[in-house]
Every structure is written in C-alpha cells, then in structure tokens.
C-alpha cells in the first residue's frame, strides 16, 4: 500500500544572513525520507534546529525541496496542476506553535474557521460562519464564540480555534508543528486530550512535530527521530526508539524533567 | 533561619482606570542556598510577583500594597538609584526570551561589558578575566569565541547560558529566573537548569524560579508556591505538594504533569 503522504530523499539548503557578502550555506535536510500512512499518528522528534519543522513545511507544500520529492497518494505534488494542488492543500492541514501569529486579529473566530470552508467549498461568508459553530463545539468551545475576536481568547482557546480551522476542510492529514509547546501545562494537557479525541473519532493521519518526548509518547503510533538532517531512526514507540536511536535520543530522554522531586525518572 | 527574600501581602494593579487587580496579597520567601519555584497557569500573576521584587514591573502596572524584604530590610520603597545598585550585584535576573534580551547589532562582549561596567570599576584585563571565568562556569570552553559572536550567531540555549553567565558574574545573593527555559528544547533546558543549580550550590545563592512546568519544579525546587488568579493558593515543601496537593489549581497542575509523564512511564522508559 502506498503511504498517504511521504517525503522521499528530501534535501534542503538555506543561506544564512550575510548583508555584505554571500551568507554561509546551511545543509539542513540531507536526504530525509518519511512516510505517513493513512490514519497513522507519526511523531517527529529531534533537537531544536535539526530540521524537523523544515521537513514539516516541505510535506505541507509550503516550501519546495532542493532535491527529492513529496508524494501525496502516490503522486508527486510538484507535478500537480492548479486544481489538483488545491485538493492536496485541502487534504493536508497544519496547526502551528505560534497561535497569535497564525490568526488574523481583525477576523472573528467564525471568519477564521470559515476561510478554508469558503476557499474549498465556495460557500458564502455567512454560511461559512454558521458552519464554524459546530466545529467550535467539537474543539470544546462554544458556538457563540464564532463572533469573538482573537484577543478575547486565551492561548489555549486560540489553539483550539486553529485546530477547528485545520479540521474545517475535512483533511486527511494534519501536521502539528510544536502545537502545544507554548501552552502552559494544564492547557497543554487539555489540548492533547482534544487531539487524541480527534484522532480516535476521525481516523485522521497526524504528523506531530515536537522536541518533547513526553508529548509524543502518549499520542503516536510511530516515532521518527531526526538527527543530522536525516531520519536517523523510526520505531513503534519511544521505548524502542530509545534502544535504537543512539546518543541523541538517550540525551533527550535523560534531560527530561523528572516525574517527581528527588527522582531521576527517565533513562 | 531568616529568609533571604521575604514578600508579604503583595498587591499589584493595572495603572489604568478602572484598576484591575492582578496580584492580591501574595506572600512567599526564598532562603539562601535554596530554590523556591513559583508555579501557576499563564495569567496567574506569577511573573508579575517576581518582577516586582527588583522593582521591574512593566509600564502600565503598579504595586499598590505589601512589602518586599531582602536580608531583612525593605527594598520596595528604596530610591531608584539604590535599587539600581542592588540589581545585578545582589539580585540578578534571567529572563524568558533570550533572543529579545540581546540587541542583534552588538556583540556578546559589549552586552557583557555593559552589565559589568554598570556596577564595578574594573580594568580591561580584569573585566576580560571576569567574563571568561563567568562563561567557563556555564560550560563554554571557548569564551573568546562566544564574546566575539553576535546574538543571532548563537542558539537559544547558548544565549540563555550567556545570560546566566552575565547574571552570575556579579555574584548575586539572589537569582530570579522568569521561565528561563520555556523557549528551549528539553536538552538545552536540562543544561541551563543544571548549571543554575550548580551555581546555587556553589555560592549558597537563593533562587526564585518562575515556571508553569511542574517537571521543572520537581527537578529544582526545595519549596513550591502555587499561584492562581493573582493569589498564592498553596505553599509548601516540594515533596509535600507533589504528594498531596490541596488546592484545586495545584491538583490540576500536578495531575497535568502526571498525565504528561504517564505514557513514557507506561512504555517502561522509566527506571
């Protein structure tokens, strides 16, 4: 069976700064290959700056790889024409870490969630806002919240609005890029519960990008470790990854904060 | 034992009319050589309470009541200049976002020199030595290279270690750290926290650490202060709060942390 969404041997370079001379070239992805199966929750873990978000953006079609390709349902996305690409965009949605930065403060929650509905289903603005209300209820907010503006939501509530927006076009994959990292612990736990619920009810495929192994362990069917610009290891759980992932995963595990005072919890 | 820092009945309001109460009657203390963690959800007033200690409340917010005692003496009504001298030499701070605490057009060295020059008169050589030894303390073997670098050339974790080095260079008795590792990945976080803890032990320094992460509190705290809605709702020895939280919001925080740790433990990663 072909994977739903996959990156094959993807390479990506960036040029760093450099105002007066050409910046130094950074080889961020050095041939990364990652597959996301239908309905599978895949965790992508790694140190910050290892390129995991870049791979996420390439899988989303937000950035083009310098080498290698991204396949959606077996077809190269760079070969897709306008209509087909729109279908791909509808099927692959994203939730980012920076919630305030990923919503327009001048739009109501209803309009924010309604935007993809209008884009992909060609419905009127009013209808889109009405259809946003049940979505808001699904993510644990009230239908009447559709008329509120972003500054009136807390960080956790706004992240729910972003999740509702990602769910709106009925996608097949959602990429969560550090989606709970900037939330406080209680709110983070609630948002994770919501993500679990959506996973169980809808059978969506997830790519969950995080540097926090604790978050990924509870959520994912498979865990991939990114290290040195490639997917260094891929296993069914963090525990098995701990045995095969080498020094990087060992360091990530031992640096997790302990479960309680006086404990050295994770090894 | 007498507390190094003692905050009693702290009240903070917005300066705009009508005033909104942000912190109501918060009390907590820090002892020399110990770490007090202020834990709470976002918006609980934990950062404001700690910022008010060195008199660094942001504009638009003011302290309306309570007292702050450092080594037994009130510091919240000190004149500006006296408070400025106290900051850095006696009370140092490490902030949350290392990227926005450094000016990208200046090197690390010029940031560092500015801090030192504000408090001490040193020759160039003495200042260099001081900077190098402070950087060595936070694990940089190539201090000269770090000093020559611009902030954007260093990673978030490295910048946070530089900030810690700057805070420690003037040998403070009290270190206030406001969510120092919330923007870092877990490996960089552990590094910064370990260094902070080593400095605390080595210098018998008091640490006031603000965090929303009960895991960080578990690692660092001797005592924990739980804040909710601008009030201190629970104070106690770290082990006691983990074992038997009393207030609802303390329970919720502990439960959220346990839940976060549970899947890894269930996979048998725990030893």
Coordinates of C-alpha atoms in Angstrom, one line a residue:
Chain A
X1 CA 0.0 0.0 0.0
X2 CA 1.3 3.4 -0.8
X3 CA 1.6 5.9 2.0
X4 CA -0.8 8.7 2.2
X5 CA 1.9 11.4 2.4
X6 CA 5.6 10.9 2.0
X7 CA 8.8 12.7 1.6
X8 CA 11.5 10.8 -0.3
X9 CA 15.2 11.7 0.0
X10 CA 14.4 15.3 0.6
X11 CA 17.3 17.8 0.8
X12 CA 17.0 21.5 1.7
X13 CA 19.6 24.2 1.8
X14 CA 19.3 27.6 3.5
X15 CA 21.6 30.6 3.2
X16 CA 22.4 32.2 6.5
X17 CA 22.3 36.0 6.9
X18 CA 25.1 37.9 5.2
X19 CA 24.5 41.6 4.3
X20 CA 27.7 42.5 2.7
X21 CA 28.8 39.1 1.4
X22 CA 27.1 35.8 0.5
X23 CA 25.9 34.1 3.6
X24 CA 27.2 30.7 4.5
X25 CA 25.2 27.8 3.1
X26 CA 23.5 25.5 5.6
X27 CA 22.6 22.0 4.6
X28 CA 19.5 21.5 6.7
X29 CA 18.0 18.3 5.3
X30 CA 20.4 15.8 3.9
X31 CA 18.1 13.2 2.3
X32 CA 15.2 12.8 4.7
X33 CA 12.6 10.1 4.0
X34 CA 9.4 9.9 6.0
X35 CA 6.1 8.2 5.3
X36 CA 2.7 8.9 6.9
X37 CA 0.3 6.0 6.5
X38 CA -3.5 6.5 6.3
X39 CA -4.9 7.2 9.8
X40 CA -1.5 6.9 11.4
X41 CA -0.2 9.2 14.1
X42 CA 3.5 9.8 13.5
X43 CA 5.7 11.7 15.9
X44 CA 8.7 13.5 14.6
X45 CA 11.2 14.3 17.4
X46 CA 14.6 15.9 17.4
X47 CA 16.7 18.7 18.9
X48 CA 15.8 22.3 18.1
X49 CA 17.3 23.4 14.8
X50 CA 17.6 19.8 13.5
X51 CA 15.3 20.5 10.6
X52 CA 12.1 18.8 11.7
X53 CA 10.0 21.9 11.1
X54 CA 11.5 22.3 7.7
X55 CA 10.6 18.8 6.8
X56 CA 7.0 19.6 8.1
X57 CA 6.8 22.6 5.8
X58 CA 8.1 20.7 2.8
X59 CA 5.5 18.0 3.5
X60 CA 2.8 20.7 3.6
X61 CA 3.9 22.1 0.3
X62 CA 4.8 25.4 1.9
X63 CA 8.4 25.0 0.8
X64 CA 10.0 23.2 -2.1
X65 CA 12.7 20.7 -1.5
X66 CA 16.1 21.4 -3.3
X67 CA 16.3 17.7 -4.0
X68 CA 13.9 14.8 -3.7
X69 CA 10.1 14.9 -3.8
X70 CA 6.9 14.8 -1.8
X71 CA 4.2 12.3 -2.7
X72 CA 0.6 12.5 -1.8
X73 CA -1.4 9.3 -2.5
X74 CA 1.4 8.2 -4.8
X75 CA 1.6 11.4 -6.9
X76 CA 4.5 13.9 -6.8
X77 CA 3.0 17.2 -5.6
X78 CA 5.3 19.3 -7.7
X79 CA 3.7 17.7 -10.8
X80 CA 0.2 18.6 -9.7
X81 CA -1.6 21.3 -11.7
X82 CA -3.7 24.1 -10.0
X83 CA -6.9 22.1 -9.4
X84 CA -5.1 19.0 -8.1
X85 CA -2.8 21.1 -6.0
X86 CA -5.9 22.8 -4.4
X87 CA -7.2 19.3 -3.5
X88 CA -3.8 18.5 -1.9
X89 CA -3.9 21.7 0.1
X90 CA -7.4 20.9 1.3
X91 CA -6.3 17.4 2.4
X92 CA -3.2 18.4 4.3
X93 CA -3.7 21.0 7.1
X94 CA -1.5 22.4 9.7
X95 CA -1.5 23.8 13.3
X96 CA 1.5 25.9 14.2
X97 CA 3.1 26.7 17.6
X98 CA 2.7 30.5 17.4
X99 CA -1.1 30.8 17.8
X100 CA -1.3 34.6 17.9
X101 CA 0.8 34.7 14.7
X102 CA -1.3 32.3 12.8
X103 CA -4.7 34.1 13.0
X104 CA -5.7 37.5 11.7
X105 CA -6.6 39.6 14.7
X106 CA -9.2 41.5 12.6
X107 CA -11.2 38.5 11.8
X108 CA -13.7 36.8 14.2
X109 CA -13.2 33.1 15.1
X110 CA -16.0 32.3 12.8
X111 CA -14.4 34.0 9.8
X112 CA -11.0 32.4 10.6
X113 CA -12.5 28.9 10.6
X114 CA -14.8 29.8 7.7
X115 CA -12.0 30.9 5.5
X116 CA -10.9 27.4 4.4
X117 CA -14.6 26.5 4.0
X118 CA -15.1 29.4 1.6
X119 CA -11.9 28.6 -0.3
X120 CA -12.6 24.9 -0.7
X121 CA -16.4 24.7 -0.8
X122 CA -17.2 28.0 -2.4
X123 CA -19.9 28.9 0.1
X124 CA -20.9 32.4 1.3
X125 CA -19.3 34.1 4.2
X126 CA -22.4 33.9 6.3
X127 CA -22.8 30.2 5.6
X128 CA -19.2 29.6 6.4
X129 CA -19.5 31.3 9.8
X130 CA -22.6 29.2 10.6
X131 CA -20.7 26.1 9.7
X132 CA -17.9 27.1 12.0
X133 CA -20.1 26.9 15.1
X134 CA -20.4 23.1 15.3
X135 CA -16.7 22.9 14.6
X136 CA -16.0 25.2 17.6
X137 CA -18.2 22.9 19.8
X138 CA -16.2 19.9 18.6
X139 CA -13.0 21.5 19.9
X140 CA -14.5 22.3 23.2
X141 CA -15.5 26.0 22.7
X142 CA -19.0 27.4 22.4
X143 CA -20.8 28.0 19.1
X144 CA -21.3 31.7 20.1
X145 CA -17.5 32.1 20.3
X146 CA -17.6 32.4 16.5
X147 CA -18.3 36.1 16.9
X148 CA -15.4 36.8 19.2
X149 CA -12.0 38.2 18.0
X150 CA -8.6 36.6 18.7
X151 CA -7.6 38.9 21.5
X152 CA -10.6 37.7 23.5
X153 CA -9.3 34.2 23.6
X154 CA -6.6 32.8 25.8
X155 CA -3.6 31.0 24.2
X156 CA -5.2 27.5 24.7
X157 CA -8.6 28.6 23.4
X158 CA -6.9 30.2 20.3
X159 CA -5.1 26.9 19.7
X160 CA -8.5 25.2 19.7
X161 CA -9.7 27.7 17.1
X162 CA -6.6 26.8 15.0
X163 CA -7.4 23.1 15.3
X164 CA -11.0 23.8 14.3
X165 CA -9.7 25.7 11.3
X166 CA -7.5 22.7 10.4
X167 CA -10.5 20.3 10.7
X168 CA -12.8 22.5 8.7
X169 CA -11.9 21.4 5.2
X170 CA -12.1 17.7 6.3
X171 CA -8.5 17.0 5.7
X172 CA -6.8 13.6 5.6
X173 CA -3.6 14.7 7.4
X174 CA -2.9 17.3 10.0
X175 CA 0.6 18.5 10.7
X176 CA 1.0 19.8 14.3
X177 CA 4.3 21.8 14.5
X178 CA 5.1 22.1 18.2
X179 CA 1.4 22.9 18.6
X180 CA 1.4 22.6 22.4
X181 CA 4.9 23.8 23.2
X182 CA 4.0 27.4 24.2
X183 CA 0.9 26.5 26.2
X184 CA 1.0 26.1 30.0
X185 CA 0.8 22.6 31.4
X186 CA -2.8 22.4 32.3
X187 CA -3.9 23.9 29.0
X188 CA -1.4 21.7 27.1
X189 CA -3.0 18.6 28.7
X190 CA -6.5 19.6 27.6
X191 CA -5.4 20.4 24.0
X192 CA -3.6 17.0 23.9
X193 CA -6.8 15.3 25.1
X194 CA -8.7 17.0 22.3
X195 CA -6.1 15.9 19.7
X196 CA -6.4 12.3 21.0
X197 CA -10.2 12.5 20.7
X198 CA -10.0 13.8 17.1
X199 CA -7.5 11.0 16.3
X200 CA -9.8 8.4 17.7
X201 CA -13.0 9.7 16.2
X202 CA -12.0 10.8 12.8
X203 CA -9.2 8.4 11.9
X204 CA -7.1 11.2 10.6
X205 CA -3.4 10.8 9.9
X206 CA -1.2 13.1 12.1
X207 CA 2.4 14.3 11.9
X208 CA 3.2 15.5 15.4
X209 CA 6.4 17.5 15.4
X210 CA 7.8 18.1 18.9
X211 CA 11.1 18.2 20.9
X212 CA 9.3 16.9 23.9
X213 CA 9.3 13.1 24.1
X214 CA 6.6 13.1 26.8
X215 CA 4.1 14.7 24.5
X216 CA 4.8 12.4 21.5
X217 CA 4.9 9.1 23.6
X218 CA 1.2 9.4 24.6
X219 CA 0.0 10.3 21.1
X220 CA 1.7 8.5 18.4
X221 CA 1.7 5.1 16.7
X222 CA 5.2 5.6 15.3
X223 CA 8.0 7.9 16.3
X224 CA 10.7 9.1 14.0
X225 CA 13.9 10.7 15.2
X226 CA 15.5 13.4 13.1
X227 CA 19.2 13.9 13.6
X228 CA 21.9 15.3 11.4
X229 CA 19.4 16.2 8.6
X230 CA 18.1 12.7 8.1
X231 CA 15.5 10.4 9.8
X232 CA 18.0 8.6 11.9
X233 CA 15.6 6.1 13.4
X234 CA 12.0 5.1 13.3
X235 CA 10.2 2.9 15.7
X236 CA 6.8 2.0 17.1
X237 CA 7.4 3.7 20.4
X238 CA 9.7 6.0 22.3
X239 CA 10.8 3.0 24.3
X240 CA 12.0 1.0 21.3
X241 CA 13.5 4.2 19.8
X242 CA 15.5 4.6 23.0
X243 CA 17.2 1.3 22.2
X244 CA 17.9 2.0 18.5
X245 CA 18.2 5.8 18.3
X246 CA 21.7 6.1 19.7
X247 CA 23.2 9.1 21.6
X248 CA 20.7 11.8 20.6
X249 CA 17.7 10.0 21.9
X250 CA 19.5 9.0 25.0
X251 CA 20.3 12.6 25.7
X252 CA 16.8 13.7 25.0
X253 CA 15.5 11.1 27.4
X254 CA 17.9 11.8 30.2
X255 CA 17.3 15.5 30.0
X256 CA 13.5 15.3 30.5
X257 CA 12.4 16.8 33.8
X258 CA 11.7 14.2 36.5
X259 CA 8.2 12.9 37.3
X260 CA 8.6 14.0 40.9
X261 CA 11.0 15.7 43.4
X262 CA 14.1 13.7 44.1
X263 CA 13.5 11.3 41.2
X264 CA 15.7 10.6 38.2
X265 CA 12.7 9.4 36.2
X266 CA 13.7 8.8 32.6
X267 CA 16.7 6.9 31.3
Chain B
X1 CA 16.5 30.6 59.8
X2 CA 16.0 34.0 58.4
X3 CA 14.7 34.3 54.8
X4 CA 16.9 35.9 52.2
X5 CA 13.9 37.3 50.5
X6 CA 10.5 37.8 52.0
X7 CA 7.5 39.1 50.2
X8 CA 4.4 39.9 52.3
X9 CA 0.9 40.7 51.1
X10 CA 2.0 41.9 47.7
X11 CA -0.8 43.8 45.7
X12 CA -0.4 44.7 42.0
X13 CA -2.9 46.5 39.9
X14 CA -3.1 47.9 36.4
X15 CA -2.4 51.7 36.4
X16 CA -5.3 52.4 34.0
X17 CA -8.7 53.3 35.4
X18 CA -10.7 51.4 36.4
X19 CA -7.8 49.5 38.0
X20 CA -7.8 45.7 37.6
X21 CA -6.3 43.6 40.4
X22 CA -3.5 41.4 39.1
X23 CA -1.9 40.1 42.3
X24 CA -3.8 40.0 45.5
X25 CA -2.0 39.6 48.8
X26 CA 0.8 37.3 47.6
X27 CA 3.4 36.2 50.2
X28 CA 6.4 33.9 49.7
X29 CA 10.0 33.7 50.7
X30 CA 13.4 32.4 49.4
X31 CA 16.1 31.1 51.7
X32 CA 19.8 31.3 50.9
X33 CA 21.0 28.2 49.1
X34 CA 17.5 27.1 48.2
X35 CA 15.2 27.3 45.2
X36 CA 11.7 28.5 45.5
X37 CA 9.5 27.7 42.5
X38 CA 6.5 29.9 41.7
X39 CA 4.2 27.7 39.7
X40 CA 0.9 28.5 38.1
X41 CA -1.1 28.7 34.9
X42 CA -0.5 31.6 32.5
X43 CA -2.1 34.8 33.7
X44 CA -1.9 33.7 37.4
X45 CA 0.3 36.6 38.3
X46 CA 3.5 34.6 38.9
X47 CA 5.7 36.6 36.6
X48 CA 4.5 40.0 37.9
X49 CA 5.0 38.9 41.5
X50 CA 8.6 38.1 40.8
X51 CA 9.3 41.1 38.6
X52 CA 8.1 43.4 41.4
X53 CA 10.9 42.1 43.7
X54 CA 13.7 44.0 41.9
X55 CA 11.2 46.8 41.0
X56 CA 11.0 45.8 37.4
X57 CA 7.2 45.9 36.8
X58 CA 6.3 46.7 33.2
X59 CA 4.8 50.1 32.4
X60 CA 1.0 50.3 33.0
X61 CA 1.2 48.1 36.1
X62 CA 2.0 49.2 39.6
X63 CA 2.5 47.8 43.1
X64 CA -0.2 49.1 45.5
X65 CA 0.5 47.2 48.6
X66 CA 2.6 44.8 50.6
X67 CA 6.3 44.8 51.3
X68 CA 9.5 43.2 50.0
X69 CA 12.3 42.4 52.4
X70 CA 15.8 41.4 51.2
X71 CA 18.1 40.3 54.0
X72 CA 15.6 41.6 56.5
X73 CA 15.4 45.2 55.0
X74 CA 12.7 46.7 53.0
X75 CA 13.7 47.2 49.4
X76 CA 10.3 48.0 47.8
X77 CA 10.5 51.7 48.9
X78 CA 14.1 52.3 48.1
X79 CA 15.0 55.3 45.9
X80 CA 15.6 54.4 42.3
X81 CA 19.4 54.7 42.4
X82 CA 19.7 52.4 45.5
X83 CA 17.5 49.8 43.8
X84 CA 19.6 50.0 40.7
X85 CA 22.7 49.3 42.7
X86 CA 21.0 46.4 44.3
X87 CA 20.1 44.9 41.0
X88 CA 22.9 42.9 39.4
X89 CA 25.1 42.8 42.4
X90 CA 22.7 41.5 45.0
X91 CA 19.7 40.4 42.9
X92 CA 20.1 39.2 39.3
X93 CA 17.6 38.2 36.7
X94 CA 17.4 35.7 33.9
X95 CA 14.5 36.4 31.5
X96 CA 12.5 34.0 29.4
X97 CA 13.2 35.0 25.8
X98 CA 16.9 35.1 25.2
X99 CA 16.5 36.4 21.6
X100 CA 14.8 39.6 22.6
X101 CA 17.0 40.3 25.5
X102 CA 20.1 40.9 23.4
X103 CA 20.5 43.6 20.8
X104 CA 21.4 42.0 17.5
X105 CA 23.8 44.8 16.4
X106 CA 26.1 44.4 19.4
X107 CA 28.4 41.5 20.2
X108 CA 28.0 39.4 23.3
X109 CA 31.1 41.1 24.7
X110 CA 29.6 44.6 24.5
X111 CA 26.4 43.3 26.3
X112 CA 28.6 41.7 28.9
X113 CA 30.8 44.7 29.5
X114 CA 27.8 47.0 29.8
X115 CA 26.5 44.8 32.7
X116 CA 29.8 44.8 34.4
X117 CA 30.6 48.5 33.9
X118 CA 27.2 49.4 35.4
X119 CA 28.3 48.0 38.7
X120 CA 32.0 47.8 39.0
X121 CA 35.1 49.8 38.0
X122 CA 37.5 47.3 36.5
X123 CA 40.4 47.5 34.2
X124 CA 40.0 46.0 30.8
X125 CA 42.1 43.0 31.8
X126 CA 40.1 42.4 35.0
X127 CA 36.9 42.6 33.0
X128 CA 38.1 40.1 30.4
X129 CA 39.1 37.7 33.1
X130 CA 35.8 38.1 34.8
X131 CA 33.9 37.4 31.6
X132 CA 36.0 34.4 30.7
X133 CA 35.6 32.8 34.1
X134 CA 31.8 33.5 34.1
X135 CA 31.5 31.9 30.7
X136 CA 33.6 28.9 31.8
X137 CA 31.2 28.5 34.7
X138 CA 28.3 28.0 32.3
X139 CA 30.2 25.5 30.3
X140 CA 31.8 27.5 27.5
X141 CA 35.4 26.4 26.9
X142 CA 35.9 28.9 24.1
X143 CA 34.8 32.0 25.9
X144 CA 36.7 34.3 23.5
X145 CA 34.7 33.0 20.5
X146 CA 31.4 33.5 22.4
X147 CA 32.3 37.1 23.3
X148 CA 33.1 37.9 19.7
X149 CA 29.9 36.5 18.4
X150 CA 26.7 38.4 17.7
X151 CA 23.5 37.2 19.4
X152 CA 22.0 35.7 16.2
X153 CA 25.0 33.5 15.7
X154 CA 24.2 31.6 18.9
X155 CA 21.4 29.2 19.6
X156 CA 18.7 29.9 22.1
X157 CA 20.2 27.5 24.6
X158 CA 23.6 29.1 24.2
X159 CA 22.2 32.6 24.6
X160 CA 20.4 31.6 27.8
X161 CA 23.7 30.2 29.2
X162 CA 25.3 33.6 28.3
X163 CA 22.5 35.4 30.1
X164 CA 23.1 33.1 33.1
X165 CA 26.8 33.9 33.0
X166 CA 26.1 37.6 33.0
X167 CA 23.7 37.2 35.9
X168 CA 26.2 35.2 37.9
X169 CA 29.2 37.4 37.0
X170 CA 28.4 40.0 39.7
X171 CA 28.0 37.3 42.4
X172 CA 24.3 37.9 43.3
X173 CA 22.8 36.6 46.6
X174 CA 19.5 36.0 44.8
X175 CA 18.8 34.9 41.3
X176 CA 15.4 35.5 39.8
X177 CA 14.6 33.4 36.7
X178 CA 11.4 34.0 34.9
X179 CA 10.5 31.0 32.8
X180 CA 14.2 30.7 31.8
X181 CA 13.8 27.5 29.8
X182 CA 10.3 27.7 28.3
X183 CA 11.6 28.5 24.8
X184 CA 14.3 25.9 24.8
X185 CA 14.2 22.2 23.8
X186 CA 14.4 19.7 26.6
X187 CA 18.2 19.0 26.2
X188 CA 19.1 22.7 26.3
X189 CA 16.6 23.1 29.2
X190 CA 18.3 20.4 31.3
X191 CA 21.7 22.0 30.6
X192 CA 20.6 25.5 31.8
X193 CA 18.8 24.1 34.8
X194 CA 21.8 22.0 35.9
X195 CA 24.1 25.0 35.6
X196 CA 21.7 27.1 37.6
X197 CA 21.5 24.5 40.3
X198 CA 25.3 24.1 40.4
X199 CA 25.7 27.9 40.8
X200 CA 23.1 27.8 43.6
X201 CA 25.0 25.1 45.5
X202 CA 28.5 26.6 44.8
X203 CA 27.6 30.1 46.0
X204 CA 24.8 29.4 48.5
X205 CA 22.7 31.6 46.3
X206 CA 18.9 31.8 46.7
X207 CA 16.9 31.1 43.5
X208 CA 13.4 32.3 42.7
X209 CA 12.3 30.4 39.7
X210 CA 9.0 31.1 37.8
X211 CA 7.7 28.2 35.7
X212 CA 4.5 26.6 34.5
X213 CA 6.2 23.2 34.2
X214 CA 5.8 21.0 37.3
X215 CA 8.6 18.9 35.9
X216 CA 11.0 21.8 36.2
X217 CA 9.7 22.4 39.7
X218 CA 10.2 18.8 40.5
X219 CA 13.8 19.0 39.4
X220 CA 14.7 22.3 41.0
X221 CA 12.5 23.3 43.9
X222 CA 13.0 23.0 47.6
X223 CA 9.7 24.7 48.1
X224 CA 6.9 25.4 45.8
X225 CA 4.5 28.4 45.7
X226 CA 1.3 27.8 43.7
X227 CA -0.4 30.8 42.2
X228 CA -3.9 31.1 40.7
X229 CA -5.9 34.1 39.8
X230 CA -3.4 36.5 41.3
X231 CA -3.3 34.8 44.7
X232 CA -0.9 32.4 46.3
X233 CA -3.2 29.4 46.9
X234 CA -0.7 26.9 48.3
X235 CA 2.9 27.0 49.7
X236 CA 4.9 24.1 50.8
X237 CA 7.9 21.8 50.6
X238 CA 8.2 20.4 47.1
X239 CA 7.8 16.8 48.0
X240 CA 4.6 17.5 50.0
X241 CA 3.0 19.5 47.2
X242 CA 3.7 16.7 44.8
X243 CA 2.4 14.0 47.1
X244 CA -0.7 15.7 48.3
X245 CA -1.8 19.0 46.6
X246 CA -4.7 20.6 48.4
X247 CA -6.0 23.5 46.3
X248 CA -7.9 22.7 43.1
X249 CA -5.4 24.5 40.8
X250 CA -2.4 22.8 42.5
X251 CA -4.2 19.5 42.0
X252 CA -4.8 20.3 38.3
X253 CA -1.2 21.2 37.8
X254 CA 0.1 18.1 39.4
X255 CA -2.5 15.9 37.5
X256 CA -1.5 17.5 34.2
X257 CA 2.2 16.8 34.9
X258 CA 1.5 13.2 35.9
X259 CA -0.6 12.7 32.8
X260 CA 2.2 14.1 30.6
X261 CA 4.7 11.7 32.2
X262 CA 2.4 8.6 32.2
X263 CA 2.8 7.4 28.6
X264 CA 6.6 7.2 28.8
X265 CA 6.4 5.5 32.2
X266 CA 3.9 3.0 30.7
X267 CA 6.2 2.2 27.9
X268 CA 8.8 1.2 30.5
X269 CA 11.2 4.1 29.8
X270 CA 11.2 4.8 33.5
X271 CA 13.9 3.3 35.6

